[in-house]
PDB file of C-alpha atoms in Angstrom:
ATOM      1  CA  MET A 228     -82.869  57.945-225.618  1.00  0.00           C
ATOM      2  CA  ARG A 229     -81.754  58.689-229.001  1.00  0.00           C
ATOM      3  CA  SER A 230     -81.928  55.293-229.974  1.00  0.00           C
ATOM      4  CA  ILE A 231     -85.584  54.821-228.916  1.00  0.00           C
ATOM      5  CA  ALA A 232     -86.774  58.212-229.885  1.00  0.00           C
ATOM      6  CA  VAL A 233     -85.464  57.195-233.229  1.00  0.00           C
ATOM      7  CA  TRP A 234     -87.459  53.912-233.231  1.00  0.00           C
ATOM      8  CA  VAL A 235     -90.347  55.115-232.128  1.00  0.00           C
ATOM      9  CA  VAL A 236     -90.107  57.946-235.099  1.00  0.00           C
ATOM     10  CA  ALA A 237     -89.342  55.114-237.867  1.00  0.00           C
ATOM     11  CA  GLY A 238     -92.380  53.207-236.234  1.00  0.00           C
ATOM     12  CA  LEU A 239     -94.782  56.426-237.039  1.00  0.00           C
ATOM     13  CA  ARG A 240     -93.114  57.128-240.761  1.00  0.00           C
ATOM     14  CA  ARG A 241     -93.706  52.871-241.636  1.00  0.00           C
ATOM     15  CA  TYR A 242     -97.202  53.045-239.853  1.00  0.00           C
ATOM     16  CA  ARG A 243     -99.358  55.866-240.345  1.00  0.00           C
ATOM     17  CA  PRO A 244    -102.093  56.208-242.798  1.00  0.00           C
ATOM     18  CA  ASP A 245    -100.732  58.124-245.824  1.00  0.00           C
ATOM     19  CA  ARG A 246    -101.715  58.726-249.067  1.00  0.00           C
ATOM     20  CA  ASN A 247     -98.576  57.171-250.995  1.00  0.00           C
ATOM     21  CA  PRO A 248     -98.391  55.225-253.997  1.00  0.00           C
ATOM     22  CA  LEU A 249     -95.407  53.250-252.343  1.00  0.00           C
ATOM     23  CA  ARG A 250     -97.055  51.477-250.139  1.00  0.00           C
ATOM     24  CA  ARG A 251     -98.816  48.740-250.666  1.00  0.00           C
ATOM     25  CA  ARG A 252    -101.900  46.884-249.895  1.00  0.00           C
ATOM     26  CA  SER A 253    -100.466  44.454-246.820  1.00  0.00           C
ATOM     27  CA  ASP A 254     -98.633  47.613-245.499  1.00  0.00           C
ATOM     28  CA  ARG A 255    -101.714  49.379-244.826  1.00  0.00           C
ATOM     29  CA  VAL A 256    -103.392  46.158-243.396  1.00  0.00           C
ATOM     30  CA  GLU A 257    -100.211  45.557-241.335  1.00  0.00           C
ATOM     31  CA  ALA A 258    -100.533  49.092-240.364  1.00  0.00           C
ATOM     32  CA  GLY A 259    -104.449  48.893-239.443  1.00  0.00           C
ATOM     33  CA  PHE A 260    -103.799  45.042-237.222  1.00  0.00           C
ATOM     34  CA  VAL A 261    -100.383  47.436-235.390  1.00  0.00           C
ATOM     35  CA  ALA A 262    -103.241  50.429-234.903  1.00  0.00           C
ATOM     36  CA  ALA A 263    -106.203  47.593-232.926  1.00  0.00           C
ATOM     37  CA  ALA A 264    -103.687  45.909-231.054  1.00  0.00           C
ATOM     38  CA  LEU A 265    -102.513  49.071-229.433  1.00  0.00           C
ATOM     39  CA  VAL A 266    -106.266  50.087-228.437  1.00  0.00           C
ATOM     40  CA  ALA A 267    -106.269  46.341-227.409  1.00  0.00           C
ATOM     41  CA  VAL A 268    -103.721  46.870-225.127  1.00  0.00           C
ATOM     42  CA  LEU A 269    -104.838  49.952-224.236  1.00  0.00           C
ATOM     43  CA  LEU A 270    -108.456  49.052-223.639  1.00  0.00           C
ATOM     44  CA  ALA A 271    -106.788  45.570-221.284  1.00  0.00           C
ATOM     45  CA  VAL A 272    -106.387  48.743-218.423  1.00  0.00           C
ATOM     46  CA  TRP A 273    -109.866  48.584-217.493  1.00  0.00           C
ATOM     47  CA  PRO A 274    -110.078  45.021-216.559  1.00  0.00           C
ATOM     48  CA  ALA A 275    -106.458  45.313-215.219  1.00  0.00           C
ATOM     49  CA  ALA A 276    -107.472  47.580-212.811  1.00  0.00           C
ATOM     50  CA  LEU A 277    -110.611  45.383-211.883  1.00  0.00           C
ATOM     51  CA  ALA A 278    -108.635  42.453-211.009  1.00  0.00           C
ATOM     52  CA  ALA A 279    -105.859  45.275-208.893  1.00  0.00           C
ATOM     53  CA  ARG A 280    -109.346  46.007-206.914  1.00  0.00           C
ATOM     54  CA  ALA A 281    -111.073  43.320-206.076  1.00  0.00           C
ATOM     55  CA  ALA A 282    -106.794  41.553-205.156  1.00  0.00           C
ATOM     56  CA  TYR A 283    -107.062  44.401-202.401  1.00  0.00           C
ATOM     57  CA  GLY A 284    -110.371  43.858-201.305  1.00  0.00           C
ATOM     58  CA  GLY A 285    -109.138  40.645-199.714  1.00  0.00           C
ATOM     59  CA  GLY A 286    -107.317  42.199-197.086  1.00  0.00           C
ATOM     60  CA  PRO A 287    -108.787  44.580-193.864  1.00  0.00           C
ATOM     61  CA  ALA A 288    -110.658  46.481-196.136  1.00  0.00           C
ATOM     62  CA  ALA A 289    -113.284  43.578-196.582  1.00  0.00           C
ATOM     63  CA  GLY A 290    -116.196  45.278-194.693  1.00  0.00           C
ATOM     64  CA  PRO A 291    -116.124  46.005-190.470  1.00  0.00           C
ATOM     65  CA  GLY A 292    -117.147  42.687-189.146  1.00  0.00           C
ATOM     66  CA  ALA A 293    -114.839  41.227-191.233  1.00  0.00           C
ATOM     67  CA  ARG A 294    -111.589  40.573-188.651  1.00  0.00           C
ATOM     68  CA  GLN A 295    -111.581  42.113-185.287  1.00  0.00           C
ATOM     69  CA  LEU A 296    -108.847  42.378-182.660  1.00  0.00           C
ATOM     70  CA  VAL A 297    -109.795  41.316-179.716  1.00  0.00           C
ATOM     71  CA  GLU A 298    -108.289  40.551-175.934  1.00  0.00           C
ATOM     72  CA  ALA A 299    -107.594  37.735-174.434  1.00  0.00           C
ATOM     73  CA  THR A 300    -107.015  35.595-171.736  1.00  0.00           C
ATOM     74  CA  LEU A 301    -104.500  32.597-171.227  1.00  0.00           C
ATOM     75  CA  THR A 302    -106.868  30.174-169.671  1.00  0.00           C
ATOM     76  CA  GLY A 303    -104.057  26.950-170.371  1.00  0.00           C
ATOM     77  CA  GLU A 304    -100.207  25.837-171.031  1.00  0.00           C
ATOM     78  CA  ALA A 305     -99.549  25.344-174.787  1.00  0.00           C
ATOM     79  CA  THR A 306    -100.524  21.449-175.743  1.00  0.00           C
ATOM     80  CA  ALA A 307     -98.375  20.254-178.849  1.00  0.00           C
ATOM     81  CA  SER A 308    -100.255  16.471-179.637  1.00  0.00           C
ATOM     82  CA  ALA A 309     -98.790  14.138-182.606  1.00  0.00           C
ATOM     83  CA  ALA A 310    -102.918  15.760-184.220  1.00  0.00           C
ATOM     84  CA  ASP A 311    -101.852  19.271-182.854  1.00  0.00           C
ATOM     85  CA  ALA A 312     -98.363  18.703-185.541  1.00  0.00           C
ATOM     86  CA  HIS A 313     -99.336  20.476-188.218  1.00  0.00           C
ATOM     87  CA  VAL A 314     -99.967  23.221-186.045  1.00  0.00           C
ATOM     88  CA  LEU A 315     -96.564  25.988-185.034  1.00  0.00           C
ATOM     89  CA  LEU A 316     -96.736  25.563-181.225  1.00  0.00           C
ATOM     90  CA  GLY A 317     -99.628  23.728-180.469  1.00  0.00           C
ATOM     91  CA  ALA A 318    -102.804  25.454-178.918  1.00  0.00           C
ATOM     92  CA  THR A 319    -103.587  26.829-175.945  1.00  0.00           C
ATOM     93  CA  ALA A 320    -107.013  27.482-173.988  1.00  0.00           C
ATOM     94  CA  ALA A 321    -108.005  30.833-174.002  1.00  0.00           C
ATOM     95  CA  ARG A 322    -110.884  33.393-173.376  1.00  0.00           C
ATOM     96  CA  TRP A 323    -111.854  36.558-175.462  1.00  0.00           C
ATOM     97  CA  THR A 324    -115.199  38.415-175.369  1.00  0.00           C
ATOM     98  CA  LEU A 325    -116.265  39.313-178.603  1.00  0.00           C
ATOM     99  CA  PRO A 326    -117.860  43.325-179.918  1.00  0.00           C
ATOM    100  CA  ASP A 327    -121.221  42.337-178.667  1.00  0.00           C
ATOM    101  CA  GLY A 328    -120.205  41.887-175.091  1.00  0.00           C
ATOM    102  CA  GLY A 329    -120.189  37.779-175.491  1.00  0.00           C
ATOM    103  CA  VAL A 330    -117.600  35.697-174.629  1.00  0.00           C
ATOM    104  CA  ARG A 331    -115.803  33.076-175.939  1.00  0.00           C
ATOM    105  CA  GLU A 332    -113.681  30.048-174.904  1.00  0.00           C
ATOM    106  CA  GLY A 333    -111.820  27.402-176.305  1.00  0.00           C
ATOM    107  CA  MET A 334    -109.151  26.023-178.290  1.00  0.00           C
ATOM    108  CA  VAL A 335    -106.711  28.842-179.685  1.00  0.00           C
ATOM    109  CA  PRO A 336    -103.765  27.756-181.942  1.00  0.00           C
ATOM    110  CA  ALA A 337    -100.809  29.190-180.091  1.00  0.00           C
ATOM    111  CA  ALA A 338     -99.680  31.060-183.981  1.00  0.00           C
ATOM    112  CA  LEU A 339    -103.209  32.689-184.232  1.00  0.00           C
ATOM    113  CA  LEU A 340    -101.739  34.561-180.141  1.00  0.00           C
ATOM    114  CA  LEU A 341    -100.293  37.792-180.126  1.00  0.00           C
ATOM    115  CA  ARG A 342     -98.783  37.253-176.745  1.00  0.00           C
ATOM    116  CA  ASP A 343     -98.737  39.542-173.861  1.00  0.00           C
ATOM    117  CA  GLY A 344     -97.853  37.212-170.476  1.00  0.00           C
ATOM    118  CA  PRO A 345    -101.142  35.742-169.566  1.00  0.00           C
ATOM    119  CA  ARG A 346    -102.965  38.222-171.664  1.00  0.00           C
ATOM    120  CA  ALA A 347    -102.980  37.792-175.499  1.00  0.00           C
ATOM    121  CA  ARG A 348    -104.355  39.837-178.641  1.00  0.00           C
ATOM    122  CA  LEU A 349    -106.159  37.447-180.908  1.00  0.00           C
ATOM    123  CA  TRP A 350    -108.562  37.821-184.372  1.00  0.00           C
ATOM    124  CA  ILE A 351    -111.713  37.237-184.989  1.00  0.00           C
ATOM    125  CA  ASP A 352    -113.835  36.959-187.595  1.00  0.00           C
ATOM    126  CA  GLY A 353    -117.713  37.826-187.617  1.00  0.00           C
ATOM    127  CA  GLU A 354    -118.567  35.109-185.794  1.00  0.00           C
ATOM    128  CA  GLY A 355    -116.473  35.183-182.786  1.00  0.00           C
ATOM    129  CA  ARG A 356    -113.849  32.350-184.137  1.00  0.00           C
ATOM    130  CA  PRO A 357    -110.261  32.941-184.154  1.00  0.00           C
ATOM    131  CA  VAL A 358    -108.864  33.365-187.934  1.00  0.00           C
ATOM    132  CA  THR A 359    -105.202  34.394-189.232  1.00  0.00           C
ATOM    133  CA  PRO A 360    -104.646  37.899-189.092  1.00  0.00           C
ATOM    134  CA  PRO A 361    -105.214  40.452-192.444  1.00  0.00           C
ATOM    135  CA  PRO A 362    -102.610  40.046-194.132  1.00  0.00           C
ATOM    136  CA  HIS A 363    -100.505  43.531-194.196  1.00  0.00           C
ATOM    137  CA  ARG A 364    -101.161  46.870-196.501  1.00  0.00           C
ATOM    138  CA  ALA A 365     -97.577  46.114-198.276  1.00  0.00           C
ATOM    139  CA  GLU A 366     -98.585  42.976-199.094  1.00  0.00           C
ATOM    140  CA  MET A 367    -102.028  44.047-200.668  1.00  0.00           C
ATOM    141  CA  THR A 368    -100.618  46.018-202.880  1.00  0.00           C
ATOM    142  CA  ALA A 369     -98.429  43.850-203.914  1.00  0.00           C
ATOM    143  CA  ARG A 370    -100.883  41.871-204.779  1.00  0.00           C
ATOM    144  CA  ALA A 371    -103.521  44.182-206.525  1.00  0.00           C
ATOM    145  CA  GLY A 372    -100.205  45.588-208.587  1.00  0.00           C
ATOM    146  CA  LEU A 373     -99.083  41.254-209.292  1.00  0.00           C
ATOM    147  CA  ALA A 374    -102.647  41.166-210.082  1.00  0.00           C
ATOM    148  CA  ALA A 375    -102.673  43.969-212.269  1.00  0.00           C
ATOM    149  CA  SER A 376     -99.265  43.427-214.117  1.00  0.00           C
ATOM    150  CA  GLY A 377    -100.367  39.593-215.160  1.00  0.00           C
ATOM    151  CA  VAL A 378    -103.798  40.967-216.594  1.00  0.00           C
ATOM    152  CA  MET A 379    -101.531  43.920-218.960  1.00  0.00           C
ATOM    153  CA  ALA A 380     -98.863  40.617-219.529  1.00  0.00           C
ATOM    154  CA  ALA A 381    -101.686  38.852-220.847  1.00  0.00           C
ATOM    155  CA  ALA A 382    -103.119  41.953-223.324  1.00  0.00           C
ATOM    156  CA  VAL A 383     -99.371  42.672-224.958  1.00  0.00           C
ATOM    157  CA  ALA A 384     -98.387  39.671-225.136  1.00  0.00           C
ATOM    158  CA  LEU A 385    -101.971  38.213-227.501  1.00  0.00           C
ATOM    159  CA  ALA A 386    -101.404  41.309-228.840  1.00  0.00           C
ATOM    160  CA  ALA A 387     -98.227  40.749-230.002  1.00  0.00           C
ATOM    161  CA  ALA A 388     -98.901  36.845-230.666  1.00  0.00           C
ATOM    162  CA  CYS A 389    -101.629  38.165-233.380  1.00  0.00           C
ATOM    163  CA  LEU A 390     -99.590  40.910-234.948  1.00  0.00           C
ATOM    164  CA  VAL A 391     -96.461  38.469-235.726  1.00  0.00           C
ATOM    165  CA  LEU A 392     -98.734  35.589-236.922  1.00  0.00           C
ATOM    166  CA  THR A 393    -100.012  38.697-238.836  1.00  0.00           C
ATOM    167  CA  ARG A 394     -96.870  39.619-239.807  1.00  0.00           C
ATOM    168  CA  ARG A 395     -95.622  36.206-241.218  1.00  0.00           C
ATOM    169  CA  ARG A 396     -98.714  35.858-243.568  1.00  0.00           C
ATOM    170  CA  LEU A 397     -98.232  39.217-245.042  1.00  0.00           C
ATOM    171  CA  ASP A 398     -94.760  38.657-245.159  1.00  0.00           C
ATOM    172  CA  ARG A 399     -95.520  35.648-247.171  1.00  0.00           C
ATOM    173  CA  ALA A 400     -97.252  37.692-249.472  1.00  0.00           C
ATOM    174  CA  ARG A 401     -95.411  39.816-250.372  1.00  0.00           C
ATOM    175  CA  TYR A 402     -92.234  37.114-250.977  1.00  0.00           C
ATOM    176  CA  ARG A 403     -95.202  35.737-253.390  1.00  0.00           C
ATOM    177  CA  GLU A 404     -96.034  39.272-254.706  1.00  0.00           C
ATOM    178  CA  TRP A 405     -92.348  39.927-254.809  1.00  0.00           C
ATOM    179  CA  ASP A 406     -91.352  36.657-257.062  1.00  0.00           C
ATOM    180  CA  ALA A 407     -94.075  36.952-258.869  1.00  0.00           C
ATOM    181  CA  ALA A 408     -93.001  40.079-260.021  1.00  0.00           C
ATOM    182  CA  TRP A 409     -89.572  38.824-260.733  1.00  0.00           C
ATOM    183  CA  ALA A 410     -90.537  36.205-262.775  1.00  0.00           C
ATOM    184  CA  ASP A 411     -92.341  39.045-264.779  1.00  0.00           C
ATOM    185  CA  ALA A 412     -90.066  41.449-265.150  1.00  0.00           C
ATOM    186  CA  ASP A 413     -87.598  38.161-265.941  1.00  0.00           C
ATOM    187  CA  GLN A 414     -89.681  37.310-268.867  1.00  0.00           C
ATOM    188  CA  ARG A 415     -89.811  41.800-269.920  1.00  0.00           C
ATOM    189  CA  TRP A 416     -86.202  41.590-269.950  1.00  0.00           C
ATOM    190  CA  ARG A 417     -84.947  38.721-271.459  1.00  0.00           C
ATOM    191  CA  ARG A 418     -83.324  38.389-274.509  1.00  0.00           C
ATOM    192  CA  HIS A 419     -85.014  37.145-276.941  1.00  0.00           C
ATOM    193  CA  ARG A 420     -83.056  34.973-279.403  1.00  0.00           C
ATOM    194  CA  ILE A 421     -83.620  33.937-283.087  1.00  0.00           C
TER     195      ILE A 421
END
């Protein structure tokens, strides 16, 4: 824990704005880029929250009437044909009552039915068609967390890449200045022999 605190204090000392005459212009530019990167990462929290909200909003909380659980009566046995091979356990003839009182009848993929003997429960959409069950709350929370984490990871990666490129460019300029200063010192300190 102490090493993290030492690292944070060293970073604050390195990038803090002050009037130190030994601080080069490139050091101040680098400190400005670090501050801008931190602000950009903090501002990325808002798009991350929007992404999480969009990912979470696609589940059962999508609104009333989006998906409803209704009672269905099985009117036939499960059948599996070569054409229905992609459907788990084939399809079953069933009859279900819509929330408005209407009755629908049709073939329902057996994977969509929650069976209880000759009766079953079935998820339907707003038009009364069988649909897949809504995702569980844990799945929706995981999706939202992944969406927010993805946006934040992209923001941090972009900020880090900008910092690395800026620092590389500034370091090259610093090395050129350093070489020029040493060449100048070499000329001044060299003994001139007659």
